[in-house]
PDB file of C-alpha atoms in Angstrom:
ATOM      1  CA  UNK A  30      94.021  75.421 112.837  1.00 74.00           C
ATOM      2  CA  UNK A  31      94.693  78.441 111.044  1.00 78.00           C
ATOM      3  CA  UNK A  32      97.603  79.283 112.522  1.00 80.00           C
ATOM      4  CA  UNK A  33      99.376  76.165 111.470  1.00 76.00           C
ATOM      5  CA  UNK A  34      98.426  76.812 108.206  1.00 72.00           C
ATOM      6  CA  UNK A  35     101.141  77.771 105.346  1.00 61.00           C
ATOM      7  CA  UNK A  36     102.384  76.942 102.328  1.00 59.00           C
ATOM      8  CA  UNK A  37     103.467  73.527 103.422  1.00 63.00           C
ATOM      9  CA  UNK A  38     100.162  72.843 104.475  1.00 64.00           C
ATOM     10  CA  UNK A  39      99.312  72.579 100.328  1.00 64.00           C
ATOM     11  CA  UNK A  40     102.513  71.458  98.798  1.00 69.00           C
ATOM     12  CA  UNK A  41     103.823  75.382  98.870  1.00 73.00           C
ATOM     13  CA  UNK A  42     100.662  76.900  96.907  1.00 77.00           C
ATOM     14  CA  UNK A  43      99.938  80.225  96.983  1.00 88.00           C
ATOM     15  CA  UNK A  44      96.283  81.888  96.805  1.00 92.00           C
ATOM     16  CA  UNK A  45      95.736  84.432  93.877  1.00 95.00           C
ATOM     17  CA  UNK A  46      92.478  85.188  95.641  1.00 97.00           C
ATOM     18  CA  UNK A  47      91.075  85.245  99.440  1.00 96.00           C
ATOM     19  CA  UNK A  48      87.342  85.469 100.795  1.00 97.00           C
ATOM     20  CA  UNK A  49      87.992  86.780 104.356  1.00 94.00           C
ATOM     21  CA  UNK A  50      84.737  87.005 106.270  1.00 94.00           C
ATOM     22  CA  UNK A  51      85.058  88.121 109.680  1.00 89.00           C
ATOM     23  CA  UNK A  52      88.613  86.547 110.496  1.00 92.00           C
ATOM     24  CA  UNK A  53      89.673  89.527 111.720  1.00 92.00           C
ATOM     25  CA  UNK A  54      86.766  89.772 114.437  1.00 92.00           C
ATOM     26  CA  UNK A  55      86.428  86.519 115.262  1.00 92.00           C
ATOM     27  CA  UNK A  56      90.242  85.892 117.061  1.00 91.00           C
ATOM     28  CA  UNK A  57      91.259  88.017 119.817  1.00 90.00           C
ATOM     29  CA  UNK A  58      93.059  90.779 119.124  1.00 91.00           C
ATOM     30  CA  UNK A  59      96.217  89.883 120.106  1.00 94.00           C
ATOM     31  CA  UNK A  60      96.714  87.091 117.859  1.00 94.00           C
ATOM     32  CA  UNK A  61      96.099  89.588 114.730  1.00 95.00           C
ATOM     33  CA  UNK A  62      99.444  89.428 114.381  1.00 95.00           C
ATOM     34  CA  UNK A  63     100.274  86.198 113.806  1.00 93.00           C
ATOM     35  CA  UNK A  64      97.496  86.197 111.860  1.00 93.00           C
ATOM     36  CA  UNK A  65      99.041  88.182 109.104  1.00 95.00           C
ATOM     37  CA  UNK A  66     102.208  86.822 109.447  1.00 91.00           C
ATOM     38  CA  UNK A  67     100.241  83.238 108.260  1.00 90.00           C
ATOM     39  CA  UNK A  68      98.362  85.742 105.493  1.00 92.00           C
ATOM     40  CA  UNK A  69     101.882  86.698 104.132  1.00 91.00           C
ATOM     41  CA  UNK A  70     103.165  82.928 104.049  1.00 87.00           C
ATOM     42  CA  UNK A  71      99.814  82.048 101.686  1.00 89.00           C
ATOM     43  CA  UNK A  72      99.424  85.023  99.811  1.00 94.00           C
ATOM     44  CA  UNK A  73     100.951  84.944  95.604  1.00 94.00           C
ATOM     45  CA  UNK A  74     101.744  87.726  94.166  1.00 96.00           C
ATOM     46  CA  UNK A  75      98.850  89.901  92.819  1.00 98.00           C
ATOM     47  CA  UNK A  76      96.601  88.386  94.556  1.00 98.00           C
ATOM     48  CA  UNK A  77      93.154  90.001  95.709  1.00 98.00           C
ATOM     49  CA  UNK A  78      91.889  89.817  99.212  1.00 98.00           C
ATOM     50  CA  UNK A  79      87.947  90.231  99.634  1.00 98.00           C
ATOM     51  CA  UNK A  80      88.220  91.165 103.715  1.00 98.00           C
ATOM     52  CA  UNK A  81      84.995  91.701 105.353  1.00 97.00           C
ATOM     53  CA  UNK A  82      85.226  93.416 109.035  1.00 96.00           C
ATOM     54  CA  UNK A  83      83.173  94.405 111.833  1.00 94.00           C
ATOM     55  CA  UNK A  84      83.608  98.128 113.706  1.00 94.00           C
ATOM     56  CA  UNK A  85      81.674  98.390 117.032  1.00 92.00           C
ATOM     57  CA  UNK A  86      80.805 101.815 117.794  1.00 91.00           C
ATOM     58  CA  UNK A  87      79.435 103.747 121.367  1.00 90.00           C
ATOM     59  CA  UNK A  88      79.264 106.790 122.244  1.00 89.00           C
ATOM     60  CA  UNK A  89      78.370 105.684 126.005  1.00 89.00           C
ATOM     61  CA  UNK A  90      79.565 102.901 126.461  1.00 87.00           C
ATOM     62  CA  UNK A  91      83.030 102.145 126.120  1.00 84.00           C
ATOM     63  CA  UNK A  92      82.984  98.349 127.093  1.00 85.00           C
ATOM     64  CA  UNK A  93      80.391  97.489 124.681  1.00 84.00           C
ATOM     65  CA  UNK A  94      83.004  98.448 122.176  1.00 82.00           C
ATOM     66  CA  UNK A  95      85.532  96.086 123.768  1.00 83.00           C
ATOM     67  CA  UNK A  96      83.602  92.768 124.061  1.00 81.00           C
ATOM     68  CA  UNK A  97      83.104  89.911 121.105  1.00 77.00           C
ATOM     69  CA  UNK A  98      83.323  88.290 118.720  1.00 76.00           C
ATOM     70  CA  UNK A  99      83.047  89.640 116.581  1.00 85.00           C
ATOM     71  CA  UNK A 100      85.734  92.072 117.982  1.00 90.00           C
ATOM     72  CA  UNK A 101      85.955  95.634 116.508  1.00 92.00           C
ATOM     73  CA  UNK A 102      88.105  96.441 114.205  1.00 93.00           C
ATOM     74  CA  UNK A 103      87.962  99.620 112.271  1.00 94.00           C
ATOM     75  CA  UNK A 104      88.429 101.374 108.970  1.00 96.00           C
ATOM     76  CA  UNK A 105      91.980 102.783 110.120  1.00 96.00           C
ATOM     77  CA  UNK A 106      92.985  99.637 111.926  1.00 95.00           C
ATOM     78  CA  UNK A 107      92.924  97.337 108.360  1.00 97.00           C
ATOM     79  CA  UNK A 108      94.552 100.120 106.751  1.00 98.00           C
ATOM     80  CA  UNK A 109      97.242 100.304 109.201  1.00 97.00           C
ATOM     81  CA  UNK A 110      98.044  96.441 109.703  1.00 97.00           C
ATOM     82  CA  UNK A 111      97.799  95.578 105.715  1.00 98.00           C
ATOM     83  CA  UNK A 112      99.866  98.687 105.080  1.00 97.00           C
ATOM     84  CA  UNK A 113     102.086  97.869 106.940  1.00 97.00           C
ATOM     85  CA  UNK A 114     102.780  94.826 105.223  1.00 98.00           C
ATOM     86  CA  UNK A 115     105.830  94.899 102.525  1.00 97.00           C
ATOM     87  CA  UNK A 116     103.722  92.800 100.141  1.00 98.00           C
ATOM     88  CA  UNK A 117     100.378  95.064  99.779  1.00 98.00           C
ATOM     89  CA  UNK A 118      99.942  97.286  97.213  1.00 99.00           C
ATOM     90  CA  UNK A 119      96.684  99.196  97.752  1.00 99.00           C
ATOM     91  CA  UNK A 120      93.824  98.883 100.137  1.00 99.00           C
ATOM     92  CA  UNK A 121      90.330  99.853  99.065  1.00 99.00           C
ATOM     93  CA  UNK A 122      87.430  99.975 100.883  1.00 98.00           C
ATOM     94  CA  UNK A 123      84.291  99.414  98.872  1.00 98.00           C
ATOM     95  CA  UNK A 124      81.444  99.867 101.473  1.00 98.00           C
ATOM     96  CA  UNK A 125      80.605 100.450 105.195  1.00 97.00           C
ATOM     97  CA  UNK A 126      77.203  99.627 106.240  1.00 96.00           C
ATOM     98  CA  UNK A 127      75.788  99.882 109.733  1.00 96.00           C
ATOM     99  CA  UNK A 128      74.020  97.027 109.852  1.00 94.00           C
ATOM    100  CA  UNK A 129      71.785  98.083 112.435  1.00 94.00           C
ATOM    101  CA  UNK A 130      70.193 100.177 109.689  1.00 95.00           C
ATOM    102  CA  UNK A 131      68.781  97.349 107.881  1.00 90.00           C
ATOM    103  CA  UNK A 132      68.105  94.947 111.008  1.00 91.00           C
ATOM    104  CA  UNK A 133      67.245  97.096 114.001  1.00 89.00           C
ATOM    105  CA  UNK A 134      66.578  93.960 116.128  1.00 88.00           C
ATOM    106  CA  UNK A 135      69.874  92.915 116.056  1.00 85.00           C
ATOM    107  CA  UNK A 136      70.488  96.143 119.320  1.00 87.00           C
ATOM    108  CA  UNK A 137      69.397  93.479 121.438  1.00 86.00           C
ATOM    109  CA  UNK A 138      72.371  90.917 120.943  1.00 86.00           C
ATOM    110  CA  UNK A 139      74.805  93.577 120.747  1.00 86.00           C
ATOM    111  CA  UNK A 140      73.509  95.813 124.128  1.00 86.00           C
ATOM    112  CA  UNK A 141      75.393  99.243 124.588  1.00 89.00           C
ATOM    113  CA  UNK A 142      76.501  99.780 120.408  1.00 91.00           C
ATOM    114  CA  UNK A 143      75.154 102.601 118.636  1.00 92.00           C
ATOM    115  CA  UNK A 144      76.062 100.975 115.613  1.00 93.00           C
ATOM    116  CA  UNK A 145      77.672  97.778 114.065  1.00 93.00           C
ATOM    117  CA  UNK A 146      79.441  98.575 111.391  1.00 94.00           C
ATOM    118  CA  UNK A 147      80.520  96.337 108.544  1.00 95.00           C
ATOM    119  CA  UNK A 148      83.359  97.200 105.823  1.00 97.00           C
ATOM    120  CA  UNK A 149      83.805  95.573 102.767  1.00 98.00           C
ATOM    121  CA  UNK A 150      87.933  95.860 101.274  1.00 98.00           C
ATOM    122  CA  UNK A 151      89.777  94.796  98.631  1.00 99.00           C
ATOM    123  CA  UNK A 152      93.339  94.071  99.402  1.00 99.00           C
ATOM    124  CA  UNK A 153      95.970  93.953  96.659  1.00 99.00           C
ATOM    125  CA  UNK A 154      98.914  92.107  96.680  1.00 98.00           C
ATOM    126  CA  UNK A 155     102.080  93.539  95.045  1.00 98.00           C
ATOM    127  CA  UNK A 156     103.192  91.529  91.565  1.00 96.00           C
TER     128      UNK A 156
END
């Protein structure tokens, strides 16, 4: 489990670098919290964070937006929960992508979006 995780769970190492792919959209929102409060416990200083994140997007329908996983999470909403962490240096988006560009079939599964969005971000950890 995840949220049992820490540095006791590997003899009090720290990660210089993190692939996240979709942790962020795949819990509820309202354990995002305690999500980063495990991130800050495993995080070294320095480190790099790779965070990939999904943004569902309607212009019509509102609940579409609401349901998942993945569960949206936009641009603005990484920027403000990593900066408001003490330990984060810079956040840096790299890419966003509607994905529905590329695979137009996937409107089915996700009925109601306009667009599924994915960001790509590299999060830096203070020395």
């Amino acid at each position: 489990d995840f949220f049992d995780f820490g540095p006791h769970a590997v003899d009090g190492v720290k990660f210089d670098a993190m692939f996240d792919r979709g942790s962020l959209v795949a819990i509820d929102p309202s354990m995002r919290d305690k999500y980063l409060e495990v991130m800050t416990k495993v995080v070294a200083p320095g480190a790099r964070i790779l965070l990939c994140a999904m943004e569902r997007q309607s212009a019509t329908d509102l609940e579409a937006t609401k349901k998942g996983p993945p569960f949206s999470i936009s641009e603005a909403m990484v920027r403000e929960m990593y900066g408001a962490l003490d330990w984060v240096e810079s956040i840096a988006l790299l890419e966003s992508e509607d994905t529905f560009v590329d695979n137009p079939d996937r409107k089915e599964r996700y009925a109601g979006l306009d667009s599924l969005w994915e960001h790509i971000f590299v999060i830096q950890a203070k020395k």
